[in-house]
Protein backbone atom coordinates (compact mmCIF):
# COMPACT_ATOMS: atom_id res chain seq x y z
CA UNK A 1 0.00 0.00 0.00
CA UNK A 2 2.80 2.42 0.86
CA UNK A 3 4.67 1.71 -2.37
CA UNK A 4 1.54 2.04 -4.49
CA UNK A 5 0.82 5.41 -2.87
CA UNK A 6 4.09 6.66 -4.39
CA UNK A 7 4.57 4.58 -7.55
CA UNK A 8 0.97 3.97 -8.55
CA UNK A 9 0.21 0.81 -10.52
CA UNK A 10 3.82 -0.03 -11.34
CA UNK A 11 3.81 -2.59 -8.50
CA UNK A 12 3.30 -6.37 -8.55
CA UNK A 13 2.64 -8.06 -5.21
CA UNK A 14 3.79 -11.70 -5.06
CA UNK A 15 2.75 -14.09 -2.27
CA UNK A 16 1.29 -17.55 -1.71
CA UNK A 17 -2.36 -16.43 -1.57
CA UNK A 18 -2.37 -15.52 -5.27
CA UNK A 19 -4.26 -17.88 -7.56
CA UNK A 20 -2.34 -19.53 -10.41
CA UNK A 21 -3.94 -17.08 -12.84
CA UNK A 22 -3.04 -14.03 -10.75
CA UNK A 23 0.52 -15.26 -10.38
CA UNK A 24 0.83 -15.93 -14.13
CA UNK A 25 -0.47 -12.45 -15.03
CA UNK A 26 1.90 -10.75 -12.57
CA UNK A 27 4.82 -12.79 -13.91
CA UNK A 28 4.01 -11.83 -17.51
CA UNK A 29 3.70 -8.12 -16.72
CA UNK A 30 7.10 -8.14 -15.00
CA UNK A 31 8.70 -10.15 -17.78
CA UNK A 32 7.39 -7.79 -20.48
CA UNK A 33 8.49 -4.70 -18.55
CA UNK A 34 4.91 -3.47 -18.20
CA UNK A 35 5.50 -3.30 -14.43
CA UNK A 36 8.96 -2.73 -12.99
CA UNK A 37 8.69 -3.28 -9.22
CA UNK A 38 7.93 -6.52 -7.37
CA UNK A 39 7.03 -6.54 -3.67
CA UNK A 40 6.73 -9.95 -2.10
CA UNK A 41 7.83 -12.79 0.12
CA UNK A 42 11.01 -14.83 -0.33
CA UNK A 43 10.03 -16.40 -3.67
CA UNK A 44 9.77 -12.88 -5.15
CA UNK A 45 13.58 -12.92 -5.36
CA UNK A 46 13.12 -14.99 -8.55
CA UNK A 47 10.71 -12.48 -10.15
CA UNK A 48 11.60 -11.76 -13.84
CA UNK A 49 12.06 -8.00 -13.36
CA UNK A 50 13.65 -6.51 -16.47
CA UNK A 51 16.99 -4.68 -16.11
CA UNK A 52 17.01 -5.47 -12.39
CA UNK A 53 19.32 -3.06 -10.53
CA UNK A 54 18.10 -3.06 -6.93
CA UNK A 55 16.94 -5.70 -4.46
CA UNK A 56 15.88 -4.55 -1.00
CA UNK A 57 15.57 -7.26 1.67
CA UNK A 58 13.67 -5.81 4.60
CA UNK A 59 14.11 -7.56 7.98
CA UNK A 60 17.00 -9.47 6.42
CA UNK A 61 17.62 -11.36 9.69
CA UNK A 62 14.36 -13.33 9.43
CA UNK A 63 14.82 -17.12 9.43
CA UNK A 64 11.89 -17.43 7.01
CA UNK A 65 14.17 -16.21 4.20
CA UNK A 66 15.70 -19.71 4.21
CA UNK A 67 13.67 -22.42 2.50
CA UNK A 68 14.53 -25.98 3.51
CA UNK A 69 11.35 -27.81 2.51
CA UNK A 70 10.00 -28.32 -0.06
CA UNK A 71 12.58 -28.05 -2.82
CA UNK A 72 14.17 -25.91 -4.13
CA UNK A 73 16.31 -25.30 -1.02
CA UNK A 74 17.79 -21.82 -0.98
CA UNK A 75 18.49 -18.75 1.12
CA UNK A 76 16.93 -15.59 -0.30
CA UNK A 77 19.96 -13.51 0.68
CA UNK A 78 22.35 -15.67 -1.35
CA UNK A 79 20.05 -15.72 -4.40
CA UNK A 80 19.63 -11.92 -4.20
CA UNK A 81 23.38 -11.41 -3.87
CA UNK A 82 24.07 -13.59 -6.91
CA UNK A 83 21.43 -11.83 -9.04
CA UNK A 84 22.95 -8.43 -8.20
CA UNK A 85 26.46 -9.69 -9.00
CA UNK A 86 25.27 -10.86 -12.41
CA UNK A 87 23.38 -7.60 -13.08
CA UNK A 88 25.99 -5.29 -11.49
CA UNK A 89 23.22 -3.97 -9.22
CA UNK A 90 22.84 -3.15 -5.53
CA UNK A 91 21.63 -5.45 -2.75
CA UNK A 92 20.35 -3.49 0.26
CA UNK A 93 19.81 -5.46 3.47
CA UNK A 94 17.70 -3.68 6.09
CA UNK A 95 17.18 -4.60 9.74
CA UNK A 96 17.15 -3.09 13.22
CA UNK A 97 18.71 -6.39 14.35
CA UNK A 98 21.00 -7.62 11.54
CA UNK A 99 21.86 -11.29 11.43
CA UNK A 100 25.24 -12.19 12.92
CA UNK A 101 26.33 -13.41 9.48
CA UNK A 102 25.50 -10.13 7.69
CA UNK A 103 26.96 -7.92 10.40
CA UNK A 104 30.19 -9.93 10.52
CA UNK A 105 30.54 -9.70 6.73
CA UNK A 106 30.16 -5.91 6.97
CA UNK A 107 32.76 -5.75 9.74
CA UNK A 108 35.12 -7.79 7.56
CA UNK A 109 34.68 -5.34 4.67
CA UNK A 110 32.66 -7.67 2.45
CA UNK A 111 29.79 -5.15 2.43
CA UNK A 112 29.15 -1.57 3.54
CA UNK A 113 27.54 -0.89 6.92
CA UNK A 114 25.14 2.07 7.13
CA UNK A 115 23.71 2.86 10.57
CA UNK A 116 20.64 4.82 11.67
CA UNK A 117 21.24 5.91 15.25
CA UNK A 118 17.67 7.17 15.79
CA UNK A 119 14.14 6.30 14.74
CA UNK A 120 12.99 7.83 11.47
CA UNK A 121 10.65 10.31 13.20
CA UNK A 122 13.06 10.95 16.11
CA UNK A 123 10.75 9.32 18.68
CA UNK A 124 12.32 8.14 21.94
CA UNK A 125 12.90 4.42 22.25
CA UNK A 126 10.51 2.69 24.67
CA UNK A 127 11.49 2.04 28.27
CA UNK A 128 12.01 -1.71 28.77
CA UNK A 129 11.51 -3.51 32.07
CA UNK A 130 12.73 -7.10 32.55
CA UNK A 131 10.63 -9.04 35.07
CA UNK A 132 11.97 -12.14 36.88
CA UNK A 133 8.99 -14.52 36.82
CA UNK A 134 10.62 -16.80 39.40
CA UNK A 135 10.42 -13.94 41.92
CA UNK A 136 6.84 -13.22 40.88
CA UNK A 137 5.92 -16.84 41.68
CA UNK A 138 7.74 -16.70 45.02
CA UNK A 139 5.70 -13.61 45.88
CA UNK A 140 2.48 -15.54 45.24
CA UNK A 141 1.67 -14.33 41.73
CA UNK A 142 0.66 -17.43 39.74
CA UNK A 143 -0.85 -15.44 36.88
CA UNK A 144 0.73 -15.33 33.42
CA UNK A 145 0.94 -11.56 33.84
CA UNK A 146 3.49 -9.99 36.17
CA UNK A 147 2.26 -7.29 38.53
CA UNK A 148 4.17 -4.57 36.68
CA UNK A 149 2.91 -5.61 33.22
CA UNK A 150 -0.65 -5.78 34.48
CA UNK A 151 -0.36 -2.29 35.97
CA UNK A 152 1.19 -0.88 32.79
CA UNK A 153 -1.60 -2.39 30.66
CA UNK A 154 -4.21 -0.98 33.05
CA UNK A 155 -2.77 2.53 32.71
CA UNK A 156 -2.60 2.34 28.91
CA UNK A 157 -6.16 1.05 28.58
CA UNK A 158 -7.52 3.75 30.92
CA UNK A 159 -5.81 6.38 28.74
CA UNK A 160 -7.43 5.03 25.60
CA UNK A 161 -4.14 3.60 24.31
CA UNK A 162 -3.49 0.20 22.75
CA UNK A 163 -1.49 -2.86 23.80
CA UNK A 164 0.36 -5.63 21.93
CA UNK A 165 1.07 -8.92 23.70
CA UNK A 166 3.56 -11.38 22.21
CA UNK A 167 3.66 -15.13 22.92
CA UNK A 168 5.32 -17.34 20.35
CA UNK A 169 2.91 -20.25 20.71
CA UNK A 170 -0.58 -20.56 19.27
CA UNK A 171 -3.46 -22.60 20.62
CA UNK A 172 -4.68 -22.75 24.22
CA UNK A 173 -2.19 -25.16 25.81
CA UNK A 174 0.94 -26.80 24.45
CA UNK A 175 0.20 -30.30 25.78
CA UNK A 176 -2.56 -32.50 27.21
CA UNK A 177 -1.42 -34.66 30.14
CA UNK A 178 -3.09 -37.29 32.32
CA UNK A 179 -2.55 -36.38 35.99
CA UNK A 180 -2.83 -40.01 37.13
CA UNK A 181 -0.49 -41.92 34.79
CA UNK A 182 1.45 -39.05 33.19
CA UNK A 183 0.46 -39.99 29.63
CA UNK A 184 0.89 -37.13 27.12
CA UNK A 185 -1.38 -37.05 24.09
CA UNK A 186 0.89 -37.19 21.03
CA UNK A 187 0.44 -37.09 17.27
CA UNK A 188 -0.18 -40.40 15.49
CA UNK A 189 2.20 -39.36 12.70
CA UNK A 190 4.85 -37.26 14.50
CA UNK A 191 6.86 -37.54 17.70
CA UNK A 192 5.35 -34.35 19.08
CA UNK A 193 2.77 -33.48 21.73
CA UNK A 194 -0.60 -32.32 20.43
CA UNK A 195 -1.62 -28.72 21.14
CA UNK A 196 -5.02 -28.06 22.70
CA UNK A 197 -7.20 -25.59 20.72
CA UNK A 198 -10.10 -24.69 23.01
CA UNK A 199 -12.23 -22.77 20.50
CA UNK A 200 -12.50 -25.82 18.25
CA UNK A 201 -12.21 -28.41 21.06
CA UNK A 202 -9.47 -30.12 19.07
CA UNK A 203 -5.99 -31.43 19.75
CA UNK A 204 -3.74 -30.52 16.79
CA UNK A 205 -0.25 -31.32 15.54
CA UNK A 206 1.52 -28.21 14.30
CA UNK A 207 3.84 -30.26 12.06
CA UNK A 208 1.45 -32.38 9.97
CA UNK A 209 -1.97 -30.82 10.78
CA UNK A 210 -3.29 -34.08 12.25
CA UNK A 211 -6.20 -33.33 14.59
CA UNK A 212 -8.49 -35.25 16.91
CA UNK A 213 -11.33 -34.29 19.29
CA UNK A 214 -10.04 -33.37 22.74
CA UNK A 215 -10.34 -36.49 24.97
CA UNK A 216 -12.54 -36.42 28.06
CA UNK A 217 -10.59 -39.30 29.59
CA UNK A 218 -7.03 -40.59 29.32
CA UNK A 219 -6.61 -42.89 26.26
CA UNK A 220 -3.99 -44.84 28.25
CA UNK A 221 -5.52 -45.45 31.70
CA UNK A 222 -9.08 -44.14 31.37
CA UNK A 223 -8.68 -41.48 34.07
CA UNK A 224 -10.83 -38.36 33.76
CA UNK A 225 -8.16 -36.19 35.40
CA UNK A 226 -6.85 -34.44 32.29
CA UNK A 227 -4.67 -31.35 32.61
CA UNK A 228 -3.74 -28.78 29.99
CA UNK A 229 -0.08 -27.70 30.32
CA UNK A 230 1.64 -24.62 28.92
CA UNK A 231 0.18 -21.41 27.52
CA UNK A 232 -0.81 -20.31 24.03
CA UNK A 233 -2.36 -17.21 22.50
CA UNK A 234 -5.91 -18.54 23.06
CA UNK A 235 -5.25 -18.82 26.81
CA UNK A 236 -3.79 -15.29 26.88
CA UNK A 237 -6.99 -13.96 25.31
CA UNK A 238 -9.14 -15.81 27.85
CA UNK A 239 -7.09 -14.56 30.82
CA UNK A 240 -7.34 -10.98 29.54
CA UNK A 241 -11.15 -11.23 29.41
CA UNK A 242 -11.15 -12.39 33.05
CA UNK A 243 -9.18 -9.28 34.07
CA UNK A 244 -11.07 -6.81 31.85
CA UNK A 245 -14.41 -8.31 30.68
CA UNK A 246 -15.17 -5.22 28.59
CA UNK A 247 -11.96 -5.54 26.58
CA UNK A 248 -12.05 -5.89 22.78
CA UNK A 249 -9.18 -8.16 21.68
CA UNK A 250 -7.91 -9.76 18.49
CA UNK A 251 -5.55 -12.69 17.98
CA UNK A 252 -3.09 -12.82 15.11
CA UNK A 253 -1.59 -16.26 14.55
CA UNK A 254 -1.83 -19.07 11.99
CA UNK A 255 -5.25 -20.10 13.33
CA UNK A 256 -6.86 -16.67 12.82
CA UNK A 257 -5.17 -15.70 9.53
CA UNK A 258 -5.83 -18.79 7.39
CA UNK A 259 -8.64 -17.19 5.37
CA UNK A 260 -7.77 -14.83 2.56
CA UNK A 261 -7.67 -11.24 3.76
CA UNK A 262 -7.98 -12.17 7.46
CA UNK A 263 -4.51 -10.84 8.29
CA UNK A 264 -5.31 -7.45 6.76
CA UNK A 265 -8.71 -7.27 8.42
CA UNK A 266 -7.21 -7.81 11.88
CA UNK A 267 -4.67 -5.02 11.30
CA UNK A 268 -7.32 -2.65 9.92
CA UNK A 269 -9.52 -3.15 12.99
CA UNK A 270 -6.53 -2.42 15.20
CA UNK A 271 -5.58 0.65 13.15
CA UNK A 272 -9.13 2.04 13.48
CA UNK A 273 -8.98 1.59 17.26
CA UNK A 274 -11.80 -0.98 17.33
CA UNK A 275 -9.41 -3.43 19.03
CA UNK A 276 -7.68 -2.44 22.26
CA UNK A 277 -5.31 -5.40 22.64
CA UNK A 278 -3.64 -7.37 19.85
CA UNK A 279 -2.29 -10.78 20.91
CA UNK A 280 -0.04 -12.71 18.58
CA UNK A 281 2.89 -14.89 17.70
CA UNK A 282 5.86 -13.75 15.58
CA UNK A 283 3.42 -12.01 13.25
CA UNK A 284 3.08 -9.09 15.69
CA UNK A 285 6.85 -8.50 15.86
CA UNK A 286 7.22 -7.55 12.19
CA UNK A 287 6.81 -4.05 10.84
CA UNK A 288 3.62 -3.00 12.62
CA UNK A 289 3.38 0.79 12.93
CA UNK A 290 0.50 1.96 15.14
CA UNK A 291 1.07 5.34 16.87
CA UNK A 292 -1.46 4.57 19.64
CA UNK A 293 0.39 1.47 20.87
CA UNK A 294 2.15 2.45 24.09
CA UNK A 295 2.53 -0.92 25.84
CA UNK A 296 4.08 -4.13 24.58
CA UNK A 297 4.27 -7.28 26.71
CA UNK A 298 6.52 -10.28 26.03
CA UNK A 299 5.00 -13.12 28.03
CA UNK A 300 7.71 -15.80 27.71
CA UNK A 301 11.08 -14.48 26.55
CA UNK A 302 12.78 -17.84 27.23
CA UNK A 303 10.80 -19.88 24.71
CA UNK A 304 13.43 -19.76 21.95
CA UNK A 305 16.35 -19.26 24.33
CA UNK A 306 15.96 -22.82 25.63
CA UNK A 307 16.07 -24.48 22.20
CA UNK A 308 19.10 -26.67 21.36
CA UNK A 309 20.26 -24.26 18.66
CA UNK A 310 23.44 -22.19 18.47
CA UNK A 311 21.37 -19.27 17.10
CA UNK A 312 18.96 -19.28 20.10
CA UNK A 313 20.46 -16.16 21.73
CA UNK A 314 20.51 -14.33 18.38
CA UNK A 315 16.88 -15.14 17.63
CA UNK A 316 15.82 -14.19 21.16
CA UNK A 317 17.51 -10.79 20.92
CA UNK A 318 15.99 -10.16 17.49
CA UNK A 319 12.45 -11.07 18.54
CA UNK A 320 12.58 -9.04 21.76
CA UNK A 321 14.04 -5.98 20.04
CA UNK A 322 11.64 -6.18 17.11
CA UNK A 323 8.51 -6.54 19.24
CA UNK A 324 9.70 -3.80 21.63
CA UNK A 325 9.98 -1.52 18.60
CA UNK A 326 6.18 -1.68 18.16
CA UNK A 327 5.72 0.55 21.25
CA UNK A 328 5.91 4.34 21.31
CA UNK A 329 5.95 4.93 17.55
CA UNK A 330 3.75 8.02 17.90
CA UNK A 331 4.08 11.00 20.22
CA UNK A 332 3.44 9.01 23.40
CA UNK A 333 6.23 7.27 25.32
CA UNK A 334 6.32 3.50 24.86
CA UNK A 335 6.75 0.92 27.62
CA UNK A 336 7.77 -2.72 27.25
CA UNK A 337 7.57 -5.56 29.77
CA UNK A 338 9.73 -8.65 29.17
CA UNK A 339 8.84 -11.64 31.35
CA UNK A 340 11.62 -14.20 31.77
CA UNK A 341 13.21 -16.78 34.05
CA UNK A 342 16.68 -15.76 32.80
CA UNK A 343 16.88 -12.02 33.56
CA UNK A 344 20.70 -11.97 33.49
CA UNK A 345 21.10 -13.62 30.08
CA UNK A 346 23.11 -11.31 27.79
CA UNK A 347 20.67 -11.27 24.86
CA UNK A 348 17.81 -10.22 27.17
CA UNK A 349 19.90 -7.55 28.90
CA UNK A 350 21.05 -6.16 25.53
CA UNK A 351 17.44 -6.07 24.29
CA UNK A 352 16.46 -4.18 27.44
CA UNK A 353 19.04 -1.49 26.62
CA UNK A 354 18.32 -1.49 22.84
CA UNK A 355 22.05 -2.23 22.57
CA UNK A 356 22.81 -4.19 19.42
CA UNK A 357 26.56 -3.59 19.65
CA UNK A 358 26.76 -5.06 23.15
CA UNK A 359 24.85 -8.13 22.00
CA UNK A 360 26.83 -8.67 18.80
CA UNK A 361 30.18 -8.40 20.61
CA UNK A 362 29.21 -11.09 23.12
CA UNK A 363 27.57 -13.29 20.50
CA UNK A 364 30.50 -13.16 18.07
CA UNK A 365 32.94 -13.90 20.92
CA UNK A 366 30.80 -16.91 21.89
CA UNK A 367 30.58 -18.15 18.29
CA UNK A 368 34.36 -17.83 17.88
CA UNK A 369 35.01 -19.72 21.13
CA UNK A 370 32.65 -22.54 20.14
CA UNK A 371 33.74 -22.54 16.46
CA UNK A 372 30.26 -21.85 15.08
CA UNK A 373 29.30 -19.78 12.02
CA UNK A 374 30.45 -17.29 10.80
CA UNK A 375 33.82 -18.81 11.81
CA UNK A 376 32.98 -22.24 10.43
CA UNK A 377 30.44 -23.75 8.05
CA UNK A 378 27.74 -26.24 8.98
CA UNK A 379 26.00 -28.64 6.61
CA UNK A 380 23.19 -30.86 7.82
CA UNK A 381 22.51 -34.23 6.19
CA UNK A 382 18.99 -35.44 7.01
CA UNK A 383 17.82 -38.94 6.12
CA UNK A 384 14.24 -40.09 6.64
CA UNK A 385 12.26 -43.24 5.92
CA UNK A 386 8.96 -44.80 6.93
CA UNK A 387 10.90 -47.69 8.46
CA UNK A 388 13.65 -46.87 10.99
CA UNK A 389 15.33 -50.27 10.57
CA UNK A 390 18.81 -49.79 9.21
CA UNK A 391 18.78 -45.98 9.25
CA UNK A 392 21.24 -45.62 12.18
CA UNK A 393 23.60 -48.10 10.53
CA UNK A 394 23.33 -46.32 7.17
CA UNK A 395 24.09 -42.96 8.80
CA UNK A 396 27.07 -44.43 10.67
CA UNK A 397 28.48 -45.86 7.44
CA UNK A 398 28.11 -42.42 5.88
CA UNK A 399 29.88 -40.81 8.85
CA UNK A 400 32.73 -43.34 8.72
CA UNK A 401 33.25 -42.74 5.00
CA UNK A 402 33.37 -38.94 5.51
CA UNK A 403 35.84 -39.33 8.40
CA UNK A 404 38.12 -41.46 6.28
CA UNK A 405 38.04 -39.21 3.20
CA UNK A 406 37.84 -35.81 4.95
CA UNK A 407 39.76 -36.06 8.23
CA UNK A 408 39.71 -32.26 8.85
CA UNK A 409 35.90 -32.14 8.99
CA UNK A 410 34.26 -32.46 12.42
CA UNK A 411 31.12 -34.59 12.64
CA UNK A 412 28.27 -34.10 15.08
CA UNK A 413 26.23 -37.29 15.24
CA UNK A 414 24.74 -39.24 13.59
CA UNK A 415 21.73 -39.08 15.89
CA UNK A 416 17.96 -38.81 15.87
CA UNK A 417 16.72 -35.44 14.69
CA UNK A 418 15.23 -33.21 17.44
CA UNK A 419 11.77 -34.13 16.11
CA UNK A 420 12.49 -37.76 15.33
CA UNK A 421 9.27 -38.60 13.42
CA UNK A 422 7.29 -36.31 11.08
CA UNK A 423 4.41 -37.61 8.95
CA UNK A 424 5.39 -41.18 9.97
CA UNK A 425 8.88 -40.73 8.50
CA UNK A 426 11.68 -41.51 10.98
CA UNK A 427 14.46 -38.93 10.82
CA UNK A 428 18.18 -39.13 11.56
CA UNK A 429 20.72 -36.43 10.88
CA UNK A 430 24.43 -35.82 10.67
CA UNK A 431 26.02 -32.37 10.95
CA UNK A 432 29.31 -31.58 9.21
CA UNK A 433 31.45 -28.76 10.57
CA UNK A 434 34.45 -27.32 8.77
CA UNK A 435 36.44 -24.20 7.97
CA UNK A 436 36.20 -24.42 4.16
CA UNK A 437 32.75 -24.32 2.58
CA UNK A 438 33.66 -26.11 -0.65
CA UNK A 439 35.24 -28.97 1.30
CA UNK A 440 32.19 -29.38 3.56
CA UNK A 441 29.89 -29.32 0.52
CA UNK A 442 31.98 -31.96 -1.24
CA UNK A 443 31.87 -34.17 1.83
CA UNK A 444 28.10 -33.84 2.09
C-alpha cells in the first residue's frame, strides 16, 4: 500500500495467496516490462524483473528467508546477492537487528555498513523492564501476567491507548497430560505433543496438521483427570477477558489468519482503534506501525532461548528488540515488559538497553570460542524413511566414510533429529562442521 501510494500501478505483489492465474499475469507483466517493481515474500527474489538493478531485503535477519522444505532449497539472501552480482546492481539489506552473518561480513569489509542511530521520526525508544517470573511466583503471583505488566496495561487502557502482547505459541495449551499416569497425548504421525485448541475443542499437531477431538478421559488409563499444560495465545486472550471483561481483543496467529484477507482485516480493525489489545505470535513483531500502541508485553522471553540451537540467543535478541519496537511509535512514550526466568542472560539484557553492539560483541565472541558460524560452516545431512530399521547403521556408514576421506571435517552425530518422526517418517541427521565451505559441501 505504501509503495503504491508513491509509484501507482507499477507494483506487482507476489505471495502464496495468489491464484495460479493471478501469479501468471503478474509474472508476464514483470517479464514484459509493463511493471517494474515486485514486492513480495522470499520467492519474489526470482521475479523476472527486467533490467534489475536493486533488491531490498527488509528484515534481512528473518529465518523465514531460508527455504529448507519443499525443494528448491535456498536462502533468499544468497540468491539476491548472486542476481545483483550478475546484473551489477545493488543489494540493500535492512534490519534493526542484523543477522550475525550479515553484520560480521560488513565488519570484515565484504559489504558496507550504514547505521541509523535514531528512529525515522526521532521518537524516543521505549522504556524496557525485565521481570523475573521466578520472583513473581515466590511472591504468590501465579498469573501469566506480572504485577508490573498488568499495571502498565491498566494505565494504557484507561488512557485510551493500545497494547500488543507477544507469545510465540498458538493454541490454548501446548500439551494434554493425564494427571494419574502421566500420559501425554501425542500425534499419530509425528513424535510431538498435540496442542489443545479450546475454541474448536481439538488437539492438533503443528507439524502435519493431524487433529483429533479433545479427549474427556485418558486414552492410556481411562482417568478423567486431564490437565492442559503450557500457555498459548488462546489462553492469553481468555485470561485478559477475566481481568477486563469489557476488553475488545484480536488474535493474530496461523489459526486466525488462514482465510484470505484475514490478516489485513485484523490489522485494519486495530488501526481504526476498534481493538484495544492485539495478541499474537511472531506475526506481531514484524513491521507494525501503530502510533497509539504504548505498551508491549513479552510473556515468555525464554521460549526460543531454551532451544538446542546455536542461534537461540541471536533469535531471542531479534524477537525481543523487534517486538519492543512496536511501542511508542507516535508522540506518546512507549513501555515494554519482558517476562523471563533468565533475567541476566546477555541477549535479554542487551534487548532491554536497545544495545545491538553489546549483543553482537558477546555473541561473536561466543561463536568464535565454540567454532560456530560465521567462523565455520555447517551442513546438515537429514535422512528419513517410513521404516527406521537400518537408518542408524546407514548414517554411521556415511559418517565413517566422511571421516576417512575428509579427516579435517568435524562430525556431530549421527543421531535422531530433534523431532524424530514427522508424517510417519523416521528422521536421523548428521552435521558436518568445517572451515572451508567447498570442502564441507563436497563431503556432504
